Amino acid sequence: REPNLDTCRCRSWDGSPLQAAIKGTWLQQAHHWGGMQVSYELPFDVSWLGATSKDRLHHCIGLTLDLQQTDFAPNSVRSFSERTFGMQGVGGRKLSRCYPLLAALNLICATALQADFLLSDGDADEQTDLFDYAQVSILFGFSATFHCVGRKTFHSLSSPMEARYNFEAWTASFRHNDFSLFQWIMLDASAERQLLARTCRDADGLEPVPESPSVECVIPAAWPEERLVMEEIASTWATECDRCVFVVAVRPSLPP
């Protein structure tokens, strides 16, 4: 059996309070943001992440760090769930790593920290931490979102196409110096079909032909021992290269 299969199916999360909190907040967030501008205030309840901005920052830092660990034990998530809801899982089960829900959790953290950053009247260091860890939460949220692409899982709160659309929008903001709030855009079935059709149409377009060689082959060889091999290569598969170069080490003991 594949050892990390449960990181997508996440049976240990079924019926857990943390699962309910993540899904409930995600759906409230999606409902509020459906075709609307981003609000500077949180229209949904994130009190389970902490009562103050400092509490939310502390918790989100730990929850984000869980995605950076190499093992499959989400220790910060387990500790947070136990402290917040009084239990780790359901029926004595311990929460295993669950990429779909950890993705949503990190993106919810990003939304909460962004709002806290804009509304914070704290010192400059706290505001910097709020902004920086909001970006880190977005990054790790997306990395977890794409972990289970190709597998249908009950816990996935977004489709691969929707995740790709939002990821491209987020990265484009850096290229355009657009530092507006991150907003997860929900795509319905019609919007996904249109986006898929446009993506396929763009991919089928003609690629520009570069002025310089596009495929260069650099082949190390020994001279003169491999002269016949070099000739064979030059007359066979090297003809597929725009430019082919044989690199031969200079040995003073041998004639040129």
PDB file of C-alpha atoms in Angstrom:
ATOM      1  CA  ARG A   1       0.000   0.000   0.000  1.00  0.00           C
ATOM      2  CA  GLU A   2       1.252   3.480  -0.810  1.00  0.00           C
ATOM      3  CA  PRO A   3       2.580   4.865   2.493  1.00  0.00           C
ATOM      4  CA  ASN A   4       1.262   8.432   2.057  1.00  0.00           C
ATOM      5  CA  LEU A   5      -2.114   7.551   0.581  1.00  0.00           C
ATOM      6  CA  ASP A   6      -3.945   8.919   3.615  1.00  0.00           C
ATOM      7  CA  THR A   7      -2.432  12.366   3.044  1.00  0.00           C
ATOM      8  CA  CYS A   8      -5.128  12.828   0.397  1.00  0.00           C
ATOM      9  CA  ARG A   9      -7.976  10.683   1.742  1.00  0.00           C
ATOM     10  CA  CYS A  10      -7.489  11.854   5.345  1.00  0.00           C
ATOM     11  CA  ARG A  11      -9.761   9.355   7.094  1.00  0.00           C
ATOM     12  CA  SER A  12      -8.521  10.431  10.520  1.00  0.00           C
ATOM     13  CA  TRP A  13     -10.041  13.885   9.942  1.00  0.00           C
ATOM     14  CA  ASP A  14     -13.567  12.627   9.256  1.00  0.00           C
ATOM     15  CA  GLY A  15     -15.941  14.251  11.727  1.00  0.00           C
ATOM     16  CA  SER A  16     -13.210  16.146  13.593  1.00  0.00           C
ATOM     17  CA  PRO A  17     -13.955  19.656  14.952  1.00  0.00           C
ATOM     18  CA  LEU A  18     -10.969  21.101  13.088  1.00  0.00           C
ATOM     19  CA  GLN A  19     -12.240  19.690   9.802  1.00  0.00           C
ATOM     20  CA  ALA A  20     -15.641  21.274  10.443  1.00  0.00           C
ATOM     21  CA  ALA A  21     -14.061  24.637  11.319  1.00  0.00           C
ATOM     22  CA  ILE A  22     -11.880  24.679   8.183  1.00  0.00           C
ATOM     23  CA  LYS A  23     -14.706  23.697   5.831  1.00  0.00           C
ATOM     24  CA  GLY A  24     -17.202  26.046   7.451  1.00  0.00           C
ATOM     25  CA  THR A  25     -14.842  29.029   7.248  1.00  0.00           C
ATOM     26  CA  TRP A  26     -13.849  28.203   3.664  1.00  0.00           C
ATOM     27  CA  LEU A  27     -17.473  28.086   2.548  1.00  0.00           C
ATOM     28  CA  GLN A  28     -18.275  31.371   4.344  1.00  0.00           C
ATOM     29  CA  GLN A  29     -15.242  32.940   2.686  1.00  0.00           C
ATOM     30  CA  ALA A  30     -16.251  31.652  -0.741  1.00  0.00           C
ATOM     31  CA  HIS A  31     -19.827  32.871  -0.306  1.00  0.00           C
ATOM     32  CA  HIS A  32     -18.700  36.363   0.693  1.00  0.00           C
ATOM     33  CA  TRP A  33     -16.120  36.679  -2.084  1.00  0.00           C
ATOM     34  CA  GLY A  34     -18.337  35.451  -4.868  1.00  0.00           C
ATOM     35  CA  GLY A  35     -17.919  38.242  -7.426  1.00  0.00           C
ATOM     36  CA  MET A  36     -17.280  40.873  -4.753  1.00  0.00           C
ATOM     37  CA  GLN A  37     -14.360  43.140  -3.943  1.00  0.00           C
ATOM     38  CA  VAL A  38     -12.114  42.182  -1.061  1.00  0.00           C
ATOM     39  CA  SER A  39     -13.180  43.631   2.247  1.00  0.00           C
ATOM     40  CA  TYR A  40     -10.610  44.924   4.728  1.00  0.00           C
ATOM     41  CA  GLU A  41     -12.618  43.308   7.497  1.00  0.00           C
ATOM     42  CA  LEU A  42     -13.170  39.602   7.918  1.00  0.00           C
ATOM     43  CA  PRO A  43     -16.805  38.781   7.180  1.00  0.00           C
ATOM     44  CA  PHE A  44     -16.424  35.266   8.547  1.00  0.00           C
ATOM     45  CA  ASP A  45     -15.578  33.841  11.952  1.00  0.00           C
ATOM     46  CA  VAL A  46     -11.920  32.961  12.551  1.00  0.00           C
ATOM     47  CA  SER A  47     -12.107  33.106  16.330  1.00  0.00           C
ATOM     48  CA  TRP A  48     -11.021  29.452  16.411  1.00  0.00           C
ATOM     49  CA  LEU A  49      -7.643  30.635  15.042  1.00  0.00           C
ATOM     50  CA  GLY A  50      -7.236  33.001  17.984  1.00  0.00           C
ATOM     51  CA  ALA A  51      -9.002  35.892  19.668  1.00  0.00           C
ATOM     52  CA  THR A  52      -6.371  38.511  18.778  1.00  0.00           C
ATOM     53  CA  SER A  53      -4.073  39.207  15.847  1.00  0.00           C
ATOM     54  CA  LYS A  54      -1.082  38.098  17.937  1.00  0.00           C
ATOM     55  CA  ASP A  55      -2.804  34.804  18.754  1.00  0.00           C
ATOM     56  CA  ARG A  56      -3.663  34.200  15.095  1.00  0.00           C
ATOM     57  CA  LEU A  57      -0.123  35.043  14.013  1.00  0.00           C
ATOM     58  CA  HIS A  58       1.344  32.653  16.597  1.00  0.00           C
ATOM     59  CA  HIS A  59      -0.986  29.824  15.624  1.00  0.00           C
ATOM     60  CA  CYS A  60      -0.635  30.325  11.860  1.00  0.00           C
ATOM     61  CA  ILE A  61       3.161  30.326  12.049  1.00  0.00           C
ATOM     62  CA  GLY A  62       3.082  26.930  13.716  1.00  0.00           C
ATOM     63  CA  LEU A  63       0.452  25.537  11.362  1.00  0.00           C
ATOM     64  CA  THR A  64       2.422  26.726   8.325  1.00  0.00           C
ATOM     65  CA  LEU A  65       5.620  25.152   9.620  1.00  0.00           C
ATOM     66  CA  ASP A  66       3.890  21.766   9.610  1.00  0.00           C
ATOM     67  CA  LEU A  67       3.944  21.785   5.811  1.00  0.00           C
ATOM     68  CA  GLN A  68       7.722  22.272   5.831  1.00  0.00           C
ATOM     69  CA  GLN A  69       8.415  19.114   7.817  1.00  0.00           C
ATOM     70  CA  THR A  70       9.627  15.986   6.051  1.00  0.00           C
ATOM     71  CA  ASP A  71       7.651  13.490   8.113  1.00  0.00           C
ATOM     72  CA  PHE A  72       3.919  12.851   7.909  1.00  0.00           C
ATOM     73  CA  ALA A  73       3.064  13.831  11.479  1.00  0.00           C
ATOM     74  CA  PRO A  74       1.361  17.252  11.661  1.00  0.00           C
ATOM     75  CA  ASN A  75       2.475  17.923  15.227  1.00  0.00           C
ATOM     76  CA  SER A  76       1.484  21.587  15.267  1.00  0.00           C
ATOM     77  CA  VAL A  77      -1.953  20.766  13.868  1.00  0.00           C
ATOM     78  CA  ARG A  78      -2.477  18.066  16.477  1.00  0.00           C
ATOM     79  CA  SER A  79      -1.422  20.370  19.301  1.00  0.00           C
ATOM     80  CA  PHE A  80      -3.555  23.230  17.997  1.00  0.00           C
ATOM     81  CA  SER A  81      -6.611  21.000  17.584  1.00  0.00           C
ATOM     82  CA  GLU A  82      -6.252  19.598  21.067  1.00  0.00           C
ATOM     83  CA  ARG A  83      -5.866  23.032  22.680  1.00  0.00           C
ATOM     84  CA  THR A  84      -8.659  24.629  20.651  1.00  0.00           C
ATOM     85  CA  PHE A  85     -11.255  21.859  20.514  1.00  0.00           C
ATOM     86  CA  GLY A  86     -10.121  19.598  23.316  1.00  0.00           C
ATOM     87  CA  MET A  87      -9.391  16.651  21.042  1.00  0.00           C
ATOM     88  CA  GLN A  88      -7.144  15.729  18.137  1.00  0.00           C
ATOM     89  CA  GLY A  89      -9.470  13.611  16.058  1.00  0.00           C
ATOM     90  CA  VAL A  90     -12.569  11.496  16.498  1.00  0.00           C
ATOM     91  CA  GLY A  91     -12.807   8.311  18.496  1.00  0.00           C
ATOM     92  CA  GLY A  92      -9.255   8.533  19.758  1.00  0.00           C
ATOM     93  CA  ARG A  93      -7.735   8.815  16.263  1.00  0.00           C
ATOM     94  CA  LYS A  94      -4.809  11.165  15.824  1.00  0.00           C
ATOM     95  CA  LEU A  95      -4.915  13.547  12.900  1.00  0.00           C
ATOM     96  CA  SER A  96      -2.613  12.498  10.094  1.00  0.00           C
ATOM     97  CA  ARG A  97      -1.196  14.887   7.534  1.00  0.00           C
ATOM     98  CA  CYS A  98      -4.009  15.920   5.188  1.00  0.00           C
ATOM     99  CA  TYR A  99      -2.881  18.058   2.265  1.00  0.00           C
ATOM    100  CA  PRO A 100      -6.329  19.231   1.045  1.00  0.00           C
ATOM    101  CA  LEU A 101      -7.339  20.537   4.466  1.00  0.00           C
ATOM    102  CA  LEU A 102      -3.879  21.904   5.304  1.00  0.00           C
ATOM    103  CA  ALA A 103      -4.025  23.822   2.025  1.00  0.00           C
ATOM    104  CA  ALA A 104      -7.351  25.407   2.981  1.00  0.00           C
ATOM    105  CA  LEU A 105      -6.099  26.050   6.530  1.00  0.00           C
ATOM    106  CA  ASN A 106      -3.035  27.936   5.275  1.00  0.00           C
ATOM    107  CA  LEU A 107      -5.088  30.004   2.832  1.00  0.00           C
ATOM    108  CA  ILE A 108      -7.548  30.884   5.609  1.00  0.00           C
ATOM    109  CA  CYS A 109      -4.557  31.920   7.734  1.00  0.00           C
ATOM    110  CA  ALA A 110      -3.350  34.122   4.882  1.00  0.00           C
ATOM    111  CA  THR A 111      -6.723  35.859   4.667  1.00  0.00           C
ATOM    112  CA  ALA A 112      -6.878  36.424   8.426  1.00  0.00           C
ATOM    113  CA  LEU A 113      -3.299  37.722   8.662  1.00  0.00           C
ATOM    114  CA  GLN A 114      -3.808  40.086   5.722  1.00  0.00           C
ATOM    115  CA  ALA A 115      -6.879  41.585   7.361  1.00  0.00           C
ATOM    116  CA  ASP A 116      -5.010  41.874  10.679  1.00  0.00           C
ATOM    117  CA  PHE A 117      -2.131  43.594   8.871  1.00  0.00           C
ATOM    118  CA  LEU A 118      -4.428  46.243   7.392  1.00  0.00           C
ATOM    119  CA  LEU A 119      -6.355  46.804  10.620  1.00  0.00           C
ATOM    120  CA  SER A 120      -3.437  46.469  13.030  1.00  0.00           C
ATOM    121  CA  ASP A 121      -2.396  49.418  15.150  1.00  0.00           C
ATOM    122  CA  GLY A 122       0.530  47.498  16.623  1.00  0.00           C
ATOM    123  CA  ASP A 123       4.227  48.185  16.214  1.00  0.00           C
ATOM    124  CA  ALA A 124       6.096  47.958  12.914  1.00  0.00           C
ATOM    125  CA  ASP A 125       7.624  44.553  13.715  1.00  0.00           C
ATOM    126  CA  GLU A 126       4.216  42.985  14.301  1.00  0.00           C
ATOM    127  CA  GLN A 127       2.839  44.467  11.076  1.00  0.00           C
ATOM    128  CA  THR A 128       5.846  43.155   9.154  1.00  0.00           C
ATOM    129  CA  ASP A 129       5.344  39.678  10.619  1.00  0.00           C
ATOM    130  CA  LEU A 130       1.643  39.724   9.750  1.00  0.00           C
ATOM    131  CA  PHE A 131       2.345  40.645   6.126  1.00  0.00           C
ATOM    132  CA  ASP A 132       5.299  38.281   5.680  1.00  0.00           C
ATOM    133  CA  TYR A 133       3.593  35.243   7.165  1.00  0.00           C
ATOM    134  CA  ALA A 134       0.454  35.932   5.145  1.00  0.00           C
ATOM    135  CA  GLN A 135       2.586  35.510   2.016  1.00  0.00           C
ATOM    136  CA  VAL A 136       4.268  32.401   3.442  1.00  0.00           C
ATOM    137  CA  SER A 137       0.852  30.925   4.235  1.00  0.00           C
ATOM    138  CA  ILE A 138      -0.275  31.556   0.652  1.00  0.00           C
ATOM    139  CA  LEU A 139       2.836  29.878  -0.731  1.00  0.00           C
ATOM    140  CA  PHE A 140       2.526  26.756   1.395  1.00  0.00           C
ATOM    141  CA  GLY A 141      -1.224  26.686   0.917  1.00  0.00           C
ATOM    142  CA  PHE A 142      -0.748  26.459  -2.838  1.00  0.00           C
ATOM    143  CA  SER A 143       2.003  23.842  -2.507  1.00  0.00           C
ATOM    144  CA  ALA A 144      -0.397  21.641  -0.535  1.00  0.00           C
ATOM    145  CA  THR A 145      -3.263  22.336  -2.938  1.00  0.00           C
ATOM    146  CA  PHE A 146      -1.394  20.733  -5.847  1.00  0.00           C
ATOM    147  CA  HIS A 147      -0.217  17.705  -3.858  1.00  0.00           C
ATOM    148  CA  CYS A 148      -3.339  15.649  -4.527  1.00  0.00           C
ATOM    149  CA  VAL A 149      -4.005  16.726  -8.121  1.00  0.00           C
ATOM    150  CA  GLY A 150      -5.420  13.787 -10.061  1.00  0.00           C
ATOM    151  CA  ARG A 151      -7.051  12.198  -7.027  1.00  0.00           C
ATOM    152  CA  LYS A 152     -10.673  12.769  -6.168  1.00  0.00           C
ATOM    153  CA  THR A 153     -10.920  13.326  -2.453  1.00  0.00           C
ATOM    154  CA  PHE A 154     -13.843  14.302  -0.283  1.00  0.00           C
ATOM    155  CA  HIS A 155     -11.727  16.902   1.502  1.00  0.00           C
ATOM    156  CA  SER A 156     -10.676  18.909  -1.552  1.00  0.00           C
ATOM    157  CA  LEU A 157     -12.264  22.352  -1.343  1.00  0.00           C
ATOM    158  CA  SER A 158     -11.137  23.471  -4.800  1.00  0.00           C
ATOM    159  CA  SER A 159     -10.517  21.935  -8.204  1.00  0.00           C
ATOM    160  CA  PRO A 160      -7.042  21.794  -9.819  1.00  0.00           C
ATOM    161  CA  MET A 161      -8.177  24.302 -12.459  1.00  0.00           C
ATOM    162  CA  GLU A 162      -9.427  26.716  -9.812  1.00  0.00           C
ATOM    163  CA  ALA A 163      -6.181  26.341  -7.847  1.00  0.00           C
ATOM    164  CA  ARG A 164      -4.105  26.996 -10.966  1.00  0.00           C
ATOM    165  CA  TYR A 165      -6.143  30.096 -11.816  1.00  0.00           C
ATOM    166  CA  ASN A 166      -5.640  31.553  -8.335  1.00  0.00           C
ATOM    167  CA  PHE A 167      -1.954  30.639  -8.234  1.00  0.00           C
ATOM    168  CA  GLU A 168      -1.305  32.407 -11.547  1.00  0.00           C
ATOM    169  CA  ALA A 169      -3.223  35.473 -10.353  1.00  0.00           C
ATOM    170  CA  TRP A 170      -1.157  35.597  -7.156  1.00  0.00           C
ATOM    171  CA  THR A 171       2.218  35.267  -8.917  1.00  0.00           C
ATOM    172  CA  ALA A 172       1.177  37.843 -11.542  1.00  0.00           C
ATOM    173  CA  SER A 173       0.691  40.420  -8.785  1.00  0.00           C
ATOM    174  CA  PHE A 174       4.438  40.348  -8.077  1.00  0.00           C
ATOM    175  CA  ARG A 175       5.336  40.914 -11.716  1.00  0.00           C
ATOM    176  CA  HIS A 176       2.993  43.898 -11.895  1.00  0.00           C
ATOM    177  CA  ASN A 177       3.899  45.356  -8.484  1.00  0.00           C
ATOM    178  CA  ASP A 178       0.298  44.886  -7.449  1.00  0.00           C
ATOM    179  CA  PHE A 179       0.257  44.377  -3.691  1.00  0.00           C
ATOM    180  CA  SER A 180      -3.487  44.218  -3.229  1.00  0.00           C
ATOM    181  CA  LEU A 181      -5.015  41.678  -0.886  1.00  0.00           C
ATOM    182  CA  PHE A 182      -4.913  38.051  -1.897  1.00  0.00           C
ATOM    183  CA  GLN A 183      -8.401  36.849  -2.749  1.00  0.00           C
ATOM    184  CA  TRP A 184      -9.343  33.281  -3.622  1.00  0.00           C
ATOM    185  CA  ILE A 185     -11.662  33.353  -6.636  1.00  0.00           C
ATOM    186  CA  MET A 186     -14.190  30.545  -6.850  1.00  0.00           C
ATOM    187  CA  LEU A 187     -14.848  29.189 -10.352  1.00  0.00           C
ATOM    188  CA  ASP A 188     -18.102  27.519 -11.305  1.00  0.00           C
ATOM    189  CA  ALA A 189     -18.264  24.753 -13.905  1.00  0.00           C
ATOM    190  CA  SER A 190     -18.889  27.191 -16.768  1.00  0.00           C
ATOM    191  CA  ALA A 191     -15.904  29.389 -15.833  1.00  0.00           C
ATOM    192  CA  GLU A 192     -13.660  26.332 -15.575  1.00  0.00           C
ATOM    193  CA  ARG A 193     -14.695  25.141 -19.044  1.00  0.00           C
ATOM    194  CA  GLN A 194     -13.967  28.563 -20.529  1.00  0.00           C
ATOM    195  CA  LEU A 195     -10.593  28.727 -18.802  1.00  0.00           C
ATOM    196  CA  LEU A 196      -9.690  25.229 -19.959  1.00  0.00           C
ATOM    197  CA  ALA A 197     -10.672  26.042 -23.547  1.00  0.00           C
ATOM    198  CA  ARG A 198      -8.584  29.220 -23.504  1.00  0.00           C
ATOM    199  CA  THR A 199      -5.606  27.380 -22.004  1.00  0.00           C
ATOM    200  CA  CYS A 200      -5.751  24.657 -24.665  1.00  0.00           C
ATOM    201  CA  ARG A 201      -6.185  27.223 -27.450  1.00  0.00           C
ATOM    202  CA  ASP A 202      -3.141  29.180 -26.282  1.00  0.00           C
ATOM    203  CA  ALA A 203      -1.102  25.995 -26.015  1.00  0.00           C
ATOM    204  CA  ASP A 204      -1.924  25.050 -29.622  1.00  0.00           C
ATOM    205  CA  GLY A 205      -0.582  28.324 -31.012  1.00  0.00           C
ATOM    206  CA  LEU A 206       2.588  28.480 -33.070  1.00  0.00           C
ATOM    207  CA  GLU A 207       5.732  29.010 -31.056  1.00  0.00           C
ATOM    208  CA  PRO A 208       8.076  31.744 -32.270  1.00  0.00           C
ATOM    209  CA  VAL A 209      11.218  30.462 -33.940  1.00  0.00           C
ATOM    210  CA  PRO A 210      14.291  31.777 -32.113  1.00  0.00           C
ATOM    211  CA  GLU A 211      16.990  33.500 -34.127  1.00  0.00           C
ATOM    212  CA  SER A 212      19.737  31.570 -32.379  1.00  0.00           C
ATOM    213  CA  PRO A 213      19.919  27.755 -32.297  1.00  0.00           C
ATOM    214  CA  SER A 214      17.191  26.348 -30.090  1.00  0.00           C
ATOM    215  CA  VAL A 215      18.795  22.919 -29.565  1.00  0.00           C
ATOM    216  CA  GLU A 216      22.542  22.746 -29.068  1.00  0.00           C
ATOM    217  CA  CYS A 217      24.283  19.421 -28.538  1.00  0.00           C
ATOM    218  CA  VAL A 218      27.588  19.412 -26.664  1.00  0.00           C
ATOM    219  CA  ILE A 219      29.263  16.008 -26.731  1.00  0.00           C
ATOM    220  CA  PRO A 220      32.461  15.122 -24.827  1.00  0.00           C
ATOM    221  CA  ALA A 221      34.792  12.759 -26.673  1.00  0.00           C
ATOM    222  CA  ALA A 222      38.283  11.297 -26.549  1.00  0.00           C
ATOM    223  CA  TRP A 223      40.604  11.972 -29.467  1.00  0.00           C
ATOM    224  CA  PRO A 224      41.621  10.078 -31.489  1.00  0.00           C
ATOM    225  CA  GLU A 225      40.216   6.928 -29.854  1.00  0.00           C
ATOM    226  CA  GLU A 226      36.568   7.923 -30.462  1.00  0.00           C
ATOM    227  CA  ARG A 227      36.958   9.455 -33.914  1.00  0.00           C
ATOM    228  CA  LEU A 228      34.767   6.798 -35.567  1.00  0.00           C
ATOM    229  CA  VAL A 229      32.124   7.188 -32.855  1.00  0.00           C
ATOM    230  CA  MET A 230      32.122  10.957 -33.388  1.00  0.00           C
ATOM    231  CA  GLU A 231      31.627  10.485 -37.129  1.00  0.00           C
ATOM    232  CA  GLU A 232      28.723   8.102 -36.530  1.00  0.00           C
ATOM    233  CA  ILE A 233      27.056  10.501 -34.095  1.00  0.00           C
ATOM    234  CA  ALA A 234      27.523  13.407 -36.498  1.00  0.00           C
ATOM    235  CA  SER A 235      25.805  11.504 -39.307  1.00  0.00           C
ATOM    236  CA  THR A 236      22.920  10.136 -37.225  1.00  0.00           C
ATOM    237  CA  TRP A 237      21.114  11.684 -34.247  1.00  0.00           C
ATOM    238  CA  ALA A 238      23.300  14.816 -34.131  1.00  0.00           C
ATOM    239  CA  THR A 239      21.576  15.938 -37.327  1.00  0.00           C
ATOM    240  CA  GLU A 240      18.525  16.668 -35.128  1.00  0.00           C
ATOM    241  CA  CYS A 241      20.513  19.372 -33.330  1.00  0.00           C
ATOM    242  CA  ASP A 242      20.566  22.951 -34.567  1.00  0.00           C
ATOM    243  CA  ARG A 243      24.192  23.041 -33.560  1.00  0.00           C
ATOM    244  CA  CYS A 244      26.472  20.149 -32.586  1.00  0.00           C
ATOM    245  CA  VAL A 245      29.839  20.594 -30.869  1.00  0.00           C
ATOM    246  CA  PHE A 246      32.321  17.900 -29.855  1.00  0.00           C
ATOM    247  CA  VAL A 247      34.449  18.818 -26.858  1.00  0.00           C
ATOM    248  CA  VAL A 248      37.872  17.165 -26.797  1.00  0.00           C
ATOM    249  CA  ALA A 249      40.416  17.596 -24.029  1.00  0.00           C
ATOM    250  CA  VAL A 250      43.848  18.742 -25.174  1.00  0.00           C
ATOM    251  CA  ARG A 251      46.567  16.166 -24.579  1.00  0.00           C
ATOM    252  CA  PRO A 252      50.058  17.487 -25.411  1.00  0.00           C
ATOM    253  CA  SER A 253      51.408  13.953 -25.944  1.00  0.00           C
ATOM    254  CA  LEU A 254      49.172  13.408 -28.988  1.00  0.00           C
ATOM    255  CA  PRO A 255      49.244  15.109 -32.392  1.00  0.00           C
ATOM    256  CA  PRO A 256      46.335  17.465 -33.220  1.00  0.00           C
TER     257      PRO A 256
END
